[in-house]
Coordinates of N, CA and C in Angstrom, one line a residue:
L88 N 91.1 66.4 148.7 CA 91.1 65.7 149.7 C 90.3 64.7 149.1
S89 N 90.7 63.8 147.6 CA 90.3 62.7 147.2 C 91.1 61.8 147.7
W90 N 92.0 61.8 148.3 CA 92.8 60.6 149.3 C 92.4 60.1 150.6
L91 N 91.5 61.1 150.7 CA 90.6 60.6 152.0 C 90.1 59.7 152.0
D92 N 89.4 58.6 153.4 CA 88.2 57.9 153.5 C 87.2 58.4 153.1
S93 N 86.1 57.9 152.5 CA 85.0 58.3 151.7 C 84.2 59.2 153.3
A94 N 83.9 58.7 154.0 CA 83.4 59.5 155.5 C 83.6 60.5 155.8
I95 N 85.4 60.5 155.6 CA 86.0 61.8 156.4 C 85.9 62.8 155.0
F96 N 86.0 62.3 153.8 CA 86.1 63.4 152.3 C 84.5 63.7 152.9
W97 N 83.5 63.2 153.1 CA 82.2 64.2 152.9 C 82.3 64.9 154.2
R98 N 82.7 64.6 155.6 CA 83.0 65.2 156.5 C 83.6 66.4 156.3
M99 N 84.6 66.4 155.7 CA 85.4 67.5 155.3 C 84.4 68.5 154.7
M100 N 84.1 68.0 153.7 CA 83.3 68.8 152.4 C 82.0 69.5 153.4
E101 N 81.3 68.7 154.4 CA 80.7 69.7 154.9 C 81.0 70.7 156.0
H102 N 82.0 70.3 156.7 CA 82.6 71.1 157.3 C 83.2 72.6 157.0
F103 N 83.7 72.2 155.5 CA 84.0 73.6 154.9 C 82.5 73.8 154.2
Q104 N 81.7 73.7 154.2 CA 80.3 74.0 153.5 C 80.8 74.1 152.1
W105 N 81.2 72.6 151.4 CA 81.5 72.8 149.8 C 80.4 72.0 149.5
V106 N 79.7 71.6 150.4 CA 78.7 70.6 149.6 C 77.2 71.0 150.1
H107 N 76.0 70.9 149.5 CA 74.7 71.1 150.0 C 73.9 69.8 149.6
P108 N 73.6 69.0 150.1 CA 73.4 67.8 149.3 C 71.8 67.8 149.7
F109 N 71.0 68.7 149.2 CA 69.6 68.6 149.3 C 68.9 68.6 147.9
G110 N 67.7 67.8 147.5 CA 67.3 67.8 146.4 C 66.5 69.2 146.4
P111 N 66.0 69.2 144.6 CA 65.1 70.4 144.7 C 63.8 70.6 145.2
D112 N 63.4 69.4 146.2 CA 62.5 69.8 146.8 C 62.7 70.0 148.7
G113 N 64.1 70.3 148.6 CA 64.4 70.5 149.9 C 64.9 69.6 151.0
T114 N 64.8 68.5 150.6 CA 65.0 67.3 151.4 C 66.4 66.7 151.5
R115 N 67.1 66.3 152.1 CA 68.2 66.1 152.4 C 68.8 64.7 151.5
H116 N 69.7 64.6 150.8 CA 70.0 63.3 150.3 C 71.1 63.1 150.4
D117 N 71.5 61.4 150.5 CA 72.7 60.8 150.6 C 73.6 61.2 149.5
Y118 N 74.7 61.1 149.7 CA 75.4 61.7 148.9 C 75.7 60.8 147.7
D119 N 75.4 59.6 147.6 CA 75.5 59.1 146.4 C 74.5 59.3 145.3
R120 N 73.5 59.9 145.8 CA 72.5 60.9 145.1 C 73.2 61.8 144.3
L121 N 73.6 62.5 144.5 CA 74.5 63.8 144.0 C 74.9 63.6 142.9
P122 N 74.7 64.2 141.8 CA 75.2 64.1 140.2 C 76.2 64.5 140.2
N123 N 76.7 63.6 139.3 CA 78.3 63.6 138.8 C 79.1 64.7 138.0
Q124 N 77.9 65.0 137.2 CA 78.1 66.4 136.8 C 77.5 67.6 136.7
L125 N 77.7 68.7 136.2 CA 77.3 70.0 137.0 C 75.8 69.6 135.6
T126 N 75.8 69.4 134.9 CA 74.8 69.0 133.8 C 73.8 68.3 134.0
E127 N 73.9 67.5 135.0 CA 73.1 66.6 135.7 C 72.1 67.2 137.1
L128 N 72.4 68.2 137.3 CA 71.5 69.3 138.3 C 70.3 69.5 137.7
V129 N 69.3 69.1 138.5 CA 68.2 69.3 138.8 C 67.6 70.9 138.5
D130 N 66.8 71.9 138.1 CA 66.4 72.7 138.0 C 65.5 73.0 139.6
D131 N 65.8 73.6 140.3 CA 64.9 74.5 141.4 C 64.3 75.6 141.4
P132 N 62.7 75.6 141.1 CA 62.7 76.9 141.0 C 62.6 77.8 142.1
Y133 N 62.6 77.2 143.2 CA 62.9 78.4 144.2 C 64.4 78.7 144.8
R134 N 65.2 78.0 144.2 CA 66.7 78.6 144.3 C 66.8 79.8 142.8
S135 N 66.2 79.6 142.0 CA 66.1 80.9 140.8 C 65.4 81.9 141.6
L136 N 64.4 81.5 142.5 CA 63.3 82.9 143.0 C 64.6 83.5 144.0
A137 N 65.0 82.5 145.0 CA 66.0 83.3 146.0 C 67.3 84.2 144.9
G138 N 67.5 83.8 144.1 CA 68.9 84.3 143.2 C 68.0 85.7 143.0
E139 N 67.2 85.6 142.5 CA 66.3 87.0 141.8 C 66.0 87.6 143.0
L140 N 65.4 87.5 144.1 CA 65.1 87.8 144.9 C 66.1 88.7 145.8
R141 N 67.4 87.9 145.7 CA 68.9 89.0 146.3 C 69.0 89.8 145.5
R142 N 69.1 89.8 143.8 CA 69.5 90.6 142.8 C 68.6 91.7 142.7
V143 N 67.1 92.2 143.6 CA 66.4 93.0 143.2 C 66.3 93.7 144.9
G144 N 67.2 93.2 145.6 CA 67.3 93.8 147.3 C 66.6 93.1 148.2
G145 N 66.1 91.8 148.0 CA 65.3 91.2 149.1 C 65.9 90.8 150.1
F146 N 67.2 90.3 150.1 CA 68.2 90.6 151.0 C 69.7 90.8 150.6
A147 N 70.6 90.9 151.4 CA 72.0 91.4 151.2 C 72.6 90.3 150.7
K148 N 73.5 90.4 149.8 CA 74.5 89.5 149.5 C 75.5 88.9 150.6
D149 N 75.8 88.0 150.7 CA 76.3 87.8 152.4 C 77.5 86.4 151.8
T150 N 78.5 86.4 152.7 CA 79.5 85.4 152.6 C 78.9 84.0 153.0
T151 N 78.0 83.7 153.6 CA 77.5 82.4 154.1 C 77.4 81.6 152.8
P152 N 78.2 80.1 152.5 CA 77.9 79.4 151.9 C 76.8 78.9 151.2
F153 N 76.1 79.1 150.2 CA 74.9 78.5 150.2 C 73.5 79.3 150.2
S154 N 73.7 80.4 150.7 CA 72.7 81.2 151.5 C 71.6 81.0 150.6
E155 N 71.2 81.4 149.2 CA 70.3 81.4 148.3 C 69.8 80.3 148.3
F156 N 70.3 79.1 148.8 CA 69.8 77.9 149.1 C 68.8 77.5 150.4
L157 N 69.4 78.5 151.5 CA 68.9 78.9 152.9 C 67.6 79.4 152.5
W158 N 67.8 80.8 151.7 CA 66.4 81.1 151.2 C 65.3 80.4 150.5
A159 N 65.8 80.0 149.5 CA 64.7 78.9 148.8 C 64.3 77.9 149.8
D160 N 64.6 77.5 150.8 CA 63.9 76.6 151.9 C 63.1 77.4 152.5
Y161 N 63.4 78.6 152.7 CA 62.1 79.5 153.8 C 61.1 79.8 152.6
L162 N 61.2 79.9 151.6 CA 60.2 80.5 150.4 C 59.4 79.4 150.0
R163 N 60.2 78.2 150.4 CA 59.1 77.0 149.8 C 57.9 77.1 150.2
P164 N 57.9 76.9 151.5 CA 56.1 76.6 152.1 C 55.6 77.6 151.9
R165 N 55.9 78.9 151.5 CA 55.3 80.4 151.4 C 54.8 80.5 150.2
I166 N 55.2 80.2 149.5 CA 55.0 80.5 147.6 C 54.8 79.0 146.9
S167 N 53.6 78.8 146.3 CA 53.7 77.7 145.5 C 54.6 77.6 144.1
E168 N 55.0 76.5 144.1 CA 55.6 76.2 142.9 C 54.7 76.7 141.5
K169 N 53.9 76.1 141.8 CA 52.7 76.6 140.5 C 52.8 78.2 140.2
R170 N 53.0 79.1 141.5 CA 53.0 80.3 141.0 C 54.2 80.9 140.7
I171 N 55.4 80.3 141.1 CA 56.7 80.6 140.5 C 56.7 80.5 138.4
R172 N 56.4 79.2 138.5 CA 56.1 78.5 137.0 C 55.2 79.6 136.0
K173 N 54.3 79.9 137.0 CA 53.0 80.6 136.0 C 53.2 82.0 135.8
N174 N 53.7 82.6 136.8 CA 53.9 84.1 136.8 C 55.3 84.6 137.5
F175 N 56.4 84.3 137.4 CA 57.6 84.7 138.0 C 57.2 86.1 138.6
D176 N 57.5 86.9 138.1 CA 57.3 88.3 138.5 C 56.1 88.5 139.6
K177 N 55.2 87.8 139.4 CA 54.2 88.1 141.0 C 54.8 87.0 142.4
A178 N 55.4 85.9 141.6 CA 56.0 85.2 143.0 C 57.2 85.7 143.5
L179 N 57.7 86.8 142.7 CA 59.2 87.8 143.3 C 58.5 88.6 143.9
A180 N 57.2 89.1 143.5 CA 57.1 90.6 144.6 C 56.4 89.8 146.0
A181 N 55.6 88.4 145.9 CA 55.3 88.0 147.2 C 56.4 87.7 147.9
A182 N 57.7 87.0 147.3 CA 58.9 86.6 147.6 C 59.9 87.7 148.8
L183 N 59.7 88.8 147.9 CA 60.0 90.4 148.4 C 59.2 90.5 149.9
A184 N 57.7 90.2 149.7 CA 57.4 90.6 150.8 C 57.5 90.0 152.2
C185 N 57.7 88.5 152.0 CA 58.3 87.3 152.8 C 59.6 87.6 153.0
A186 N 60.4 88.0 152.3 CA 62.1 88.4 152.7 C 62.1 89.2 153.9
H187 N 61.6 90.4 153.8 CA 61.1 91.8 155.0 C 60.6 90.9 156.4
D188 N 59.9 90.1 156.1 CA 59.2 89.3 157.5 C 59.9 89.3 158.6
S189 N 59.8 89.5 159.6 CA 60.4 89.1 160.7 C 60.9 87.7 161.3
Q190 N 60.0 86.6 160.5 CA 60.5 85.0 160.4 C 61.2 84.7 159.8
A191 N 62.0 85.7 159.1 CA 63.6 85.3 158.2 C 64.4 85.8 158.5
R192 N 64.5 86.7 159.8 CA 65.6 87.3 160.3 C 66.7 86.4 160.9
Y193 N 66.4 85.2 160.5 CA 67.7 83.9 161.1 C 68.3 84.0 159.5
L194 N 67.8 84.1 158.5 CA 68.4 83.8 157.1 C 69.7 85.2 156.9
P195 N 70.8 84.7 156.5 CA 71.8 85.7 156.0 C 71.2 86.4 155.1
G196 N 71.9 87.7 155.6 CA 71.8 89.1 154.5 C 70.5 89.3 154.5
W197 N 69.4 88.9 155.5 CA 68.1 89.6 156.2 C 68.1 91.2 156.3
S198 N 67.2 91.8 155.5 CA 67.3 93.3 155.6 C 66.1 93.9 155.9
G199 N 65.1 93.1 156.7 CA 64.2 93.6 157.3 C 64.6 94.4 158.6
T200 N 63.1 94.7 159.2 CA 63.3 95.7 160.2 C 62.6 95.2 161.4
M201 N 63.1 95.4 162.4 CA 62.2 94.8 164.2 C 61.4 95.8 164.6
A202 N 60.7 95.5 165.1 CA 59.9 96.7 166.1 C 60.3 96.3 167.3
L203 N 60.9 97.5 167.8 CA 61.5 97.7 169.3 C 60.1 97.9 170.2
R204 N 60.5 97.0 171.3 CA 59.4 96.6 172.5 C 59.8 97.5 173.6

């Protein structure tokens, strides 16, 4: 797509979900703030937590692009970054509890249960 006008290029990247222009704090960034190389990416502890959460069965693998980023955004207000960095295993246990909550039912791969009414 490199031959396209810049605005059309980025529109297509988003349309195909080939770009996720959000920083490690979950805020949306302009495209010019995206790193030029993979080595310039900043660590997002919530993305790491979400990846491990999926691995231990907190949510099912899904074909939705960037699903772990969506889960990271869900966990961000529920588990402090300090907790993740201090004791990853305890943070993972808390994330597992959050993952099965009905509040997460909109997320790809959610595997919680719903009470019938």
